[in-house]
PDB file of C-alpha atoms in Angstrom:
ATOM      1  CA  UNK G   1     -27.319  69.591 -14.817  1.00  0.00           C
ATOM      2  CA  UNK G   2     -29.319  66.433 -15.740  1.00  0.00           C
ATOM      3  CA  UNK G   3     -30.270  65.537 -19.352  1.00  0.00           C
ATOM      4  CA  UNK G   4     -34.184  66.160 -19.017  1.00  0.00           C
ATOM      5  CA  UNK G   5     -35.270  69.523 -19.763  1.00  0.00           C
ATOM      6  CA  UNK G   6     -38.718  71.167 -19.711  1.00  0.00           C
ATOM      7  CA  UNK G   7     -40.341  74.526 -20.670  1.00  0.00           C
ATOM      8  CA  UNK G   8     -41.611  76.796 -20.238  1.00  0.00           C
ATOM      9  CA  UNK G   9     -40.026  76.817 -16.619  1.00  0.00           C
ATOM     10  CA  UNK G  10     -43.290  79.281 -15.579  1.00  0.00           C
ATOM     11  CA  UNK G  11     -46.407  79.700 -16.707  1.00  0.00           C
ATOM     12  CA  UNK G  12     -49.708  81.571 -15.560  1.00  0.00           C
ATOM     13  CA  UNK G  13     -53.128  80.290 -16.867  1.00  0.00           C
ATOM     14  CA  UNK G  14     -56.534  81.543 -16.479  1.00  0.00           C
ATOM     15  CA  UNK G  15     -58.710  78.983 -15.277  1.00  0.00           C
ATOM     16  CA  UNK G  16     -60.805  76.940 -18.013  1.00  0.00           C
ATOM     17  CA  UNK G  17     -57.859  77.159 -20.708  1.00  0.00           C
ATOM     18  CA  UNK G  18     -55.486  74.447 -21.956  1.00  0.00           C
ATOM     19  CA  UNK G  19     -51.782  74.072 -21.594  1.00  0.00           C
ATOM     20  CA  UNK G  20     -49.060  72.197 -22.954  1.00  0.00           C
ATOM     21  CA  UNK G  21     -45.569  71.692 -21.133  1.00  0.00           C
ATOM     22  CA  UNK G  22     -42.485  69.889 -22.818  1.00  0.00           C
ATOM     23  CA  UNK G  23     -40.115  68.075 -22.011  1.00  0.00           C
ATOM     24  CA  UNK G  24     -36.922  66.432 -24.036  1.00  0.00           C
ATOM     25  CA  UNK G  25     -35.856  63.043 -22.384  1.00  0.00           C
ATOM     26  CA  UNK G  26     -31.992  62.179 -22.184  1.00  0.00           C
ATOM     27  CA  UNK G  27     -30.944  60.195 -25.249  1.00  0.00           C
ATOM     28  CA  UNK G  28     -32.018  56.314 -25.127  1.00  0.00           C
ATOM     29  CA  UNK G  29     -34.332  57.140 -22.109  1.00  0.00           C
ATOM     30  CA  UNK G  30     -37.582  55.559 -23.885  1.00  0.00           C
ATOM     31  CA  UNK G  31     -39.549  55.883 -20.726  1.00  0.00           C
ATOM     32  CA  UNK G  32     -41.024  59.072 -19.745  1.00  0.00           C
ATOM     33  CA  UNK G  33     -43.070  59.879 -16.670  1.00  0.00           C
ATOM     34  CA  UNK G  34     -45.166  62.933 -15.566  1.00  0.00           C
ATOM     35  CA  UNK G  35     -45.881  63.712 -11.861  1.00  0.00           C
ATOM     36  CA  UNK G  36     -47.721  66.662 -10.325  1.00  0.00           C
ATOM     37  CA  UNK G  37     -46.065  68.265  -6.954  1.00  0.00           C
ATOM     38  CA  UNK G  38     -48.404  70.030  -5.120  1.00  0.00           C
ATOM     39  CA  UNK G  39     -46.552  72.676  -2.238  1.00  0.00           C
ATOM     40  CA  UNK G  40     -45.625  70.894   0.558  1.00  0.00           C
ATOM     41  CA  UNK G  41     -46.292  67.094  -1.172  1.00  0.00           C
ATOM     42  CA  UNK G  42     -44.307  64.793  -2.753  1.00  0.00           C
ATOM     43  CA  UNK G  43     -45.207  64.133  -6.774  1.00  0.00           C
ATOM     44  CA  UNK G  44     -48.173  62.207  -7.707  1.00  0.00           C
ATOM     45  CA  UNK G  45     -47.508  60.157 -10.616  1.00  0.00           C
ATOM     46  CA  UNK G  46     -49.976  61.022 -13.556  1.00  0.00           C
ATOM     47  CA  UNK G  47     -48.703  58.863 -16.408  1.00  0.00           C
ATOM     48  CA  UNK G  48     -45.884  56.661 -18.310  1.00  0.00           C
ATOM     49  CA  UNK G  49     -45.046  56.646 -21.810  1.00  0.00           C
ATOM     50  CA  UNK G  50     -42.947  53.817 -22.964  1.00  0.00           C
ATOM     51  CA  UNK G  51     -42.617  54.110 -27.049  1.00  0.00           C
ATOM     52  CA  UNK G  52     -44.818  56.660 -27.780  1.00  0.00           C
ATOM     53  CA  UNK G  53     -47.573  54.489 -25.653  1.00  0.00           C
ATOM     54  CA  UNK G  54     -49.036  54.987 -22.236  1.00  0.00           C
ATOM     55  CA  UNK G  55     -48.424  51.747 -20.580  1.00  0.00           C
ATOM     56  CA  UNK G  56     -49.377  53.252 -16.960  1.00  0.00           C
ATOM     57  CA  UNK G  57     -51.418  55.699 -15.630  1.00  0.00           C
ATOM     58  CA  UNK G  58     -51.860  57.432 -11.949  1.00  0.00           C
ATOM     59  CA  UNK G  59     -55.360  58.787 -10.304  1.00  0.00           C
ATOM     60  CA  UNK G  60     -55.813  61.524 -12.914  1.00  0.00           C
ATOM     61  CA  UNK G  61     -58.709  63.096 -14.959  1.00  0.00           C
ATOM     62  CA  UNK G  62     -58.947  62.711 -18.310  1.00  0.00           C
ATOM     63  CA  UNK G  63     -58.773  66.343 -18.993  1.00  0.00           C
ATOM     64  CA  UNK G  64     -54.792  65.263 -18.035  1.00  0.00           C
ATOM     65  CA  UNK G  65     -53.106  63.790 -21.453  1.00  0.00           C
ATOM     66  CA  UNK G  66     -50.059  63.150 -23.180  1.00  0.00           C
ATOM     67  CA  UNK G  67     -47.861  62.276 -25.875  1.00  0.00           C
ATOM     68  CA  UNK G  68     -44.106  60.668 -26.137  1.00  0.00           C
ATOM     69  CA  UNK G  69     -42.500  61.151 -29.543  1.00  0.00           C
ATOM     70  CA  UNK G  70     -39.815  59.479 -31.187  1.00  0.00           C
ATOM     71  CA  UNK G  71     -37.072  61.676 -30.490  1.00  0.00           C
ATOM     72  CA  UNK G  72     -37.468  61.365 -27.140  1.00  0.00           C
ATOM     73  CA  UNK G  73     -39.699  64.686 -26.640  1.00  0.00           C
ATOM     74  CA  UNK G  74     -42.766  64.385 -24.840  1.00  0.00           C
ATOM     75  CA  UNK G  75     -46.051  66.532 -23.900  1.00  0.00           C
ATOM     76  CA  UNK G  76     -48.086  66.600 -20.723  1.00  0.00           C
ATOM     77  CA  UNK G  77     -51.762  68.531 -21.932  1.00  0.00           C
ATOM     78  CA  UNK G  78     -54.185  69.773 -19.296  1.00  0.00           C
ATOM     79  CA  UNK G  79     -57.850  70.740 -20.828  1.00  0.00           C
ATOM     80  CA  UNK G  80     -60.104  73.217 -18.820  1.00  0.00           C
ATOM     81  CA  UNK G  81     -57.900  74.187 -15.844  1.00  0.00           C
ATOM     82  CA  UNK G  82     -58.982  74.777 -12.278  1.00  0.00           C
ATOM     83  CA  UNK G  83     -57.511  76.199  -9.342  1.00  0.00           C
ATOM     84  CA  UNK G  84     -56.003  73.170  -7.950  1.00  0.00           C
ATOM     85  CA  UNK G  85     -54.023  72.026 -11.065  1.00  0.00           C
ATOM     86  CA  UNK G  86     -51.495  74.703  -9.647  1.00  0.00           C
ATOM     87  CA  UNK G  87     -48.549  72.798  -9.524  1.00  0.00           C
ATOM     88  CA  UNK G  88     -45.000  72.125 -10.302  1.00  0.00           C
ATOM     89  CA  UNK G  89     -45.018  69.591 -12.725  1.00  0.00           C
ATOM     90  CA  UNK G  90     -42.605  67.491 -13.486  1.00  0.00           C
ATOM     91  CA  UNK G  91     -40.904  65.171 -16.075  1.00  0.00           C
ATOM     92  CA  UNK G  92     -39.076  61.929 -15.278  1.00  0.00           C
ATOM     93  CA  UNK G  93     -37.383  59.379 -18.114  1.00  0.00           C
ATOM     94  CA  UNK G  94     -35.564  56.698 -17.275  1.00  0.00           C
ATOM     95  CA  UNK G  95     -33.656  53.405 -19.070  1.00  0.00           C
ATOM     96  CA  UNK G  96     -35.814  51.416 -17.876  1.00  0.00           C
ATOM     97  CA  UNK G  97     -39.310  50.376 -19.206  1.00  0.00           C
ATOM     98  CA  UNK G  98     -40.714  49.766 -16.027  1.00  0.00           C
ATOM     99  CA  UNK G  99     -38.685  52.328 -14.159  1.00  0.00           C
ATOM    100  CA  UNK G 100     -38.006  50.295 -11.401  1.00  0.00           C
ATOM    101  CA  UNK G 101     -34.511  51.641 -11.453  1.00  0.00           C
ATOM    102  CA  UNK G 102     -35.741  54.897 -11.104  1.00  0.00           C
ATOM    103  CA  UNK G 103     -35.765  58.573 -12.860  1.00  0.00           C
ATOM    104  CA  UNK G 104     -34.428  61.377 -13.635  1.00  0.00           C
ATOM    105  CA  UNK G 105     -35.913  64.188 -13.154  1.00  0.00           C
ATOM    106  CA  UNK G 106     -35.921  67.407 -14.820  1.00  0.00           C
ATOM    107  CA  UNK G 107     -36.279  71.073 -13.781  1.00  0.00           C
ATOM    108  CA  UNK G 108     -40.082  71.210 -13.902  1.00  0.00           C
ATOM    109  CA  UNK G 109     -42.409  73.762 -15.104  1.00  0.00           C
ATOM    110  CA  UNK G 110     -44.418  75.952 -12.423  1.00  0.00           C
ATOM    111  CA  UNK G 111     -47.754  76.080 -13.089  1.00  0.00           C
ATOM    112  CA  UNK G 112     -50.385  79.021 -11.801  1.00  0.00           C
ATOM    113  CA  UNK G 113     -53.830  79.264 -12.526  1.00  0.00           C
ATOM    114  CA  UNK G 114     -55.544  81.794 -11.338  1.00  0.00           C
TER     115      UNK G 114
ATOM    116  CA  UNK N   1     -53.236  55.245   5.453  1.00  0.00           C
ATOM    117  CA  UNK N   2     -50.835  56.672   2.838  1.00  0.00           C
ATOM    118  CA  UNK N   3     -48.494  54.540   0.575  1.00  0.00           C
ATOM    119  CA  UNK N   4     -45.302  56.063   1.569  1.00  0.00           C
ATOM    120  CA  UNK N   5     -45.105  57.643   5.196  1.00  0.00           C
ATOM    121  CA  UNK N   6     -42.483  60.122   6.273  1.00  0.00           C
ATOM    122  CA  UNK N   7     -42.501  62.388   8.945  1.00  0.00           C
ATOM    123  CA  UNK N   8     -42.244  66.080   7.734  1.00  0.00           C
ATOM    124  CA  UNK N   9     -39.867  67.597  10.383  1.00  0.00           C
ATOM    125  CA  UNK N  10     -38.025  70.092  10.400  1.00  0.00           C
ATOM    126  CA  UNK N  11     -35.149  67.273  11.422  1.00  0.00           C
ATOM    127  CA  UNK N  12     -32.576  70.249  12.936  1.00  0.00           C
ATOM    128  CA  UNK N  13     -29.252  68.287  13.160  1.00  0.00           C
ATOM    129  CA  UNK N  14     -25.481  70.360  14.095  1.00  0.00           C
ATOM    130  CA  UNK N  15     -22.915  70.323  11.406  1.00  0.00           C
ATOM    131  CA  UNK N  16     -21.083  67.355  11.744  1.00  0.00           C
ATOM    132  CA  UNK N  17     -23.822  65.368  12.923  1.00  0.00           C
ATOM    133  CA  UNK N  18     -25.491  62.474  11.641  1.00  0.00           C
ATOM    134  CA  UNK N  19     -29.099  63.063  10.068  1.00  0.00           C
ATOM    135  CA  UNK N  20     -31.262  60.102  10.594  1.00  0.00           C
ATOM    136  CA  UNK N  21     -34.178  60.212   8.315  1.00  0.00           C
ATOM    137  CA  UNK N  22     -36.793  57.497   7.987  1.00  0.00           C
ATOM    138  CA  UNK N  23     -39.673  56.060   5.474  1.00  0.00           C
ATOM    139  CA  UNK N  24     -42.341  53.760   5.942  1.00  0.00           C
ATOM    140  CA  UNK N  25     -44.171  51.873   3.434  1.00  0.00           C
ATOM    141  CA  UNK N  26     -47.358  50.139   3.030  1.00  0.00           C
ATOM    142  CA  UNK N  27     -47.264  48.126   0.064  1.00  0.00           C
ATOM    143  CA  UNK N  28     -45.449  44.789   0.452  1.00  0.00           C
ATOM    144  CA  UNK N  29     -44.916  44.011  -3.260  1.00  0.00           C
ATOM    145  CA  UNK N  30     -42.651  47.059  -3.289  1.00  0.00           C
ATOM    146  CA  UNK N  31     -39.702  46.427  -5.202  1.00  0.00           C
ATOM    147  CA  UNK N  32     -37.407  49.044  -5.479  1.00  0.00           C
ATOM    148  CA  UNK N  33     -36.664  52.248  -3.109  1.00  0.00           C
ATOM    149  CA  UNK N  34     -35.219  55.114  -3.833  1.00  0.00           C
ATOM    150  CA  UNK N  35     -34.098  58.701  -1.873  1.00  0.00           C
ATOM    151  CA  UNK N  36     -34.718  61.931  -3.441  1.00  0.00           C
ATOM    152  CA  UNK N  37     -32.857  65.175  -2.733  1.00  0.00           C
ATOM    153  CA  UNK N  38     -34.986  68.343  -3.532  1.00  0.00           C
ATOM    154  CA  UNK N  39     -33.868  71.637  -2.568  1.00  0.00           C
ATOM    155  CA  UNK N  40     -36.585  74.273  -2.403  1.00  0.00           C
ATOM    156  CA  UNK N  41     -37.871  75.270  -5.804  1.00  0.00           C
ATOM    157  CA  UNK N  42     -36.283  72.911  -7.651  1.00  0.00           C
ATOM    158  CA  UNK N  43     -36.733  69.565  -9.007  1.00  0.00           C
ATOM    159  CA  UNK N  44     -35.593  66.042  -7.117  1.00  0.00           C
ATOM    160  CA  UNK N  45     -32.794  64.646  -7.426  1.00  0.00           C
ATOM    161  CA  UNK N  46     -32.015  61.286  -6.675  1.00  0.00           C
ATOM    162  CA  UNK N  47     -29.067  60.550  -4.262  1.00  0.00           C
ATOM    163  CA  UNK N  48     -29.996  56.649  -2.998  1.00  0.00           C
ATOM    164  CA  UNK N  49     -31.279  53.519  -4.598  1.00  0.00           C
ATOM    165  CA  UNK N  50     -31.669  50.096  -2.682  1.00  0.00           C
ATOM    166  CA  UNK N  51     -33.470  47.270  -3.582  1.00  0.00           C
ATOM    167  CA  UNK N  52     -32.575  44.439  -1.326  1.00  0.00           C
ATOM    168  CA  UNK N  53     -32.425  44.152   2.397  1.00  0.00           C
ATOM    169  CA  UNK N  54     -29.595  45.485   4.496  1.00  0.00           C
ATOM    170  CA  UNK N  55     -26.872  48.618   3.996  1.00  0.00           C
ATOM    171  CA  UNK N  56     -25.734  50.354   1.186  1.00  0.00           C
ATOM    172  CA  UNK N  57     -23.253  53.074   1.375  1.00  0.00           C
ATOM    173  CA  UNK N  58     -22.821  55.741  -1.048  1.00  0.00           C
ATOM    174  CA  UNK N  59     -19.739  58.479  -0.127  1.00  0.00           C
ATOM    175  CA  UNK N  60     -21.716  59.941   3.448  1.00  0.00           C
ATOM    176  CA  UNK N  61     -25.028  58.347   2.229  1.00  0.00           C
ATOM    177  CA  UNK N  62     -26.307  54.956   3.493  1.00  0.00           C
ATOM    178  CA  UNK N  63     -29.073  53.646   2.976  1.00  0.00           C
ATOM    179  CA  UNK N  64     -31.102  50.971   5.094  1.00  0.00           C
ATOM    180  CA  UNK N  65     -34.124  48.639   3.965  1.00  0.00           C
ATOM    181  CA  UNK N  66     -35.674  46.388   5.841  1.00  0.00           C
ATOM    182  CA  UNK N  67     -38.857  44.610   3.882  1.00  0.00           C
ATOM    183  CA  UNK N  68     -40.064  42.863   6.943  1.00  0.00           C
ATOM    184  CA  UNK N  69     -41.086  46.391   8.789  1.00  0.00           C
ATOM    185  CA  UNK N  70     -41.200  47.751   5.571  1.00  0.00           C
ATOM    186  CA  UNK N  71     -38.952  50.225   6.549  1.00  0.00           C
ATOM    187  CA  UNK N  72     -36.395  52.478   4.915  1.00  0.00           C
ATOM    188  CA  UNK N  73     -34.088  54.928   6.312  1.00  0.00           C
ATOM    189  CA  UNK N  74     -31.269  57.495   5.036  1.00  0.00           C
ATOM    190  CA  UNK N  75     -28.316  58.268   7.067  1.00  0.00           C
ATOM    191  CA  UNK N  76     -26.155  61.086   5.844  1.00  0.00           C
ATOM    192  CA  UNK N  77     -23.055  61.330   8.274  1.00  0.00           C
ATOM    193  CA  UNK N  78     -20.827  64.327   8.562  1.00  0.00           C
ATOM    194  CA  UNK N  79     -24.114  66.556   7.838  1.00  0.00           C
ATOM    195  CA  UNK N  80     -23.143  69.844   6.081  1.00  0.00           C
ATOM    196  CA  UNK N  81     -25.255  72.661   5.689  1.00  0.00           C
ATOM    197  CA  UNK N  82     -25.724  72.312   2.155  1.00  0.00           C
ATOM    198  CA  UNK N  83     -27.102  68.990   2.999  1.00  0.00           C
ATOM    199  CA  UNK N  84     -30.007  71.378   4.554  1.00  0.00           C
ATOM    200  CA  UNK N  85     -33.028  70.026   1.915  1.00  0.00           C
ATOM    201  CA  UNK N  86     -36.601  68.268   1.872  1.00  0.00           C
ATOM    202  CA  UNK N  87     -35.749  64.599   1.506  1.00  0.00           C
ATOM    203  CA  UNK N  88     -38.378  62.198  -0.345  1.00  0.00           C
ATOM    204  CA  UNK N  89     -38.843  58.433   0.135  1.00  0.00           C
ATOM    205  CA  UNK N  90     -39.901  56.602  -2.546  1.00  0.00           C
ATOM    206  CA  UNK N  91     -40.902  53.333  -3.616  1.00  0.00           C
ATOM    207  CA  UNK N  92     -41.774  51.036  -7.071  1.00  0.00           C
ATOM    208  CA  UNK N  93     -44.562  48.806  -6.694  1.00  0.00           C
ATOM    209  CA  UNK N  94     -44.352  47.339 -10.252  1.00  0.00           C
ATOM    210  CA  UNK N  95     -46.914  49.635 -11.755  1.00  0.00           C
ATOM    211  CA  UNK N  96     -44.743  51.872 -13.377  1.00  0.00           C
ATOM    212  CA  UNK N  97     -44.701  54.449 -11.147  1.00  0.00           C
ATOM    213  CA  UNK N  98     -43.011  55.866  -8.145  1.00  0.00           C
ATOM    214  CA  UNK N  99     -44.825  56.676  -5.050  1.00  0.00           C
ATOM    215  CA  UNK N 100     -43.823  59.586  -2.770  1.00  0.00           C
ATOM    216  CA  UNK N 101     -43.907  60.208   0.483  1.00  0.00           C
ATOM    217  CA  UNK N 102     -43.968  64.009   1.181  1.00  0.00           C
ATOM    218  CA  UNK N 103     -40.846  64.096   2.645  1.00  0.00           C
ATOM    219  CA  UNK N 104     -38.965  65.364   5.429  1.00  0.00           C
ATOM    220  CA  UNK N 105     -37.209  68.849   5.834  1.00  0.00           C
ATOM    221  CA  UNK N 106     -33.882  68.512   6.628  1.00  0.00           C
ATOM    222  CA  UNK N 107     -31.791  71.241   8.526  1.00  0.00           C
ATOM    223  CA  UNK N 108     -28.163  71.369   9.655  1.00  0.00           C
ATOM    224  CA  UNK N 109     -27.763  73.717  11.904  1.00  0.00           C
ATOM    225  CA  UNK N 110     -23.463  75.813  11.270  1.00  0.00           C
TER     226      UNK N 110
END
């Protein structure tokens, strides 16, 4: 069992709407990534939160945002869903600010629009 | 050409055996690299980090680098079945993020 944890662990969306998935960050981890895995891919980093400020940022759409707050929770918003945002997304924290030591991941929320 | 290269099998090893699997990368400032375990429908889980050149053994895990190819390989000896998993290569290039290869389906065969 790792110390990250998400919800909701599924979720169906109609395209055009918004979502918001969460994530709680193991204690002391102030660095919190989100990555997108597409079937059959490897996650695609979408941003990093260090402090409650993005401080790195992957080859994502606006419409893609977050928020990291101080007890260690964090937020990954998507605005006007299409097809292709379909996804398991996932959250990552990690000791390090930089996260060259690498992540943790947690269980990930499944994402379906249709 | 992609960042992180992997080939995306099925690698079919016997029990017992030892799985081979292997990463290429293009981006010589990479500083840190890292194998992921990630059974299907779940989330990774990292089994291998290695940031300088050479061998680093971890239980049945060892993990090779070699920054001149740019190369980085896994070998898990005494493969088990429940070793049977989509492997991911990874690598830091200093801007705060990973990046994945899409990783290579592992199979040990009873």
């Amino acid at each position: 069992e790792t110390g990250v944890t998400q919800s909701p662990t599924h979720l169906i969306k109609t395209r055009g709407q918004q979502v918001t998935l969460r994530c709680s960050s193991q204690s002391g981890h102030n660095t919190v990534s989100w990555y997108q895995q597409a079937l059959g891919q490897g996650p695609q980093f979408i941003f990093q939160y260090y402090r409650e400020e993005e401080n790195g940022r992957g080859n994502f759409p606006p419409r893609f945002s977050g928020l990291q707050f101080p007890n260690y929770s964090s937020e990954l918003n998507v605005n006007a869903l299409e097809l292709d945002d379909s996804a398991l997304y996932l959250c990552a924290s990690s000791l390090d600010p930089q996260g060259a030591r690498g992540y943790t991941f947690g269980s990930g929320t499944r994402l379906t629009v249709v | 050409q992609k960042e992180v290269e992997q080939n995306s099998g099925p690698l079919s090893v016997p029990e017992g055996a030892i799985a081979s699997l292997n990463c290429t990368y293009s981006d010589r400032g990479s500083q840190s690299f890292f194998w992921y375990r990630q059974y299907s429908g779940k989330s990774p889980e990292l089994i291998m980090s290695i940031y300088s050149n050479g061998d680093k053994e971890d239980g049945r895990f060892t993990a090779q680098l070699n920054k001149a190819s740019q190369y980085v390989s896994l070998l898990i000896r005494d493969s088990q079945p429940s070793d049977s998993a989509t492997y991911l290569c990874a690598a830091y290039t200093g801007r705060r993020a990973l990046t994945f290869g899409s990783g290579t389906r592992l199979q040990v065969q009873p």
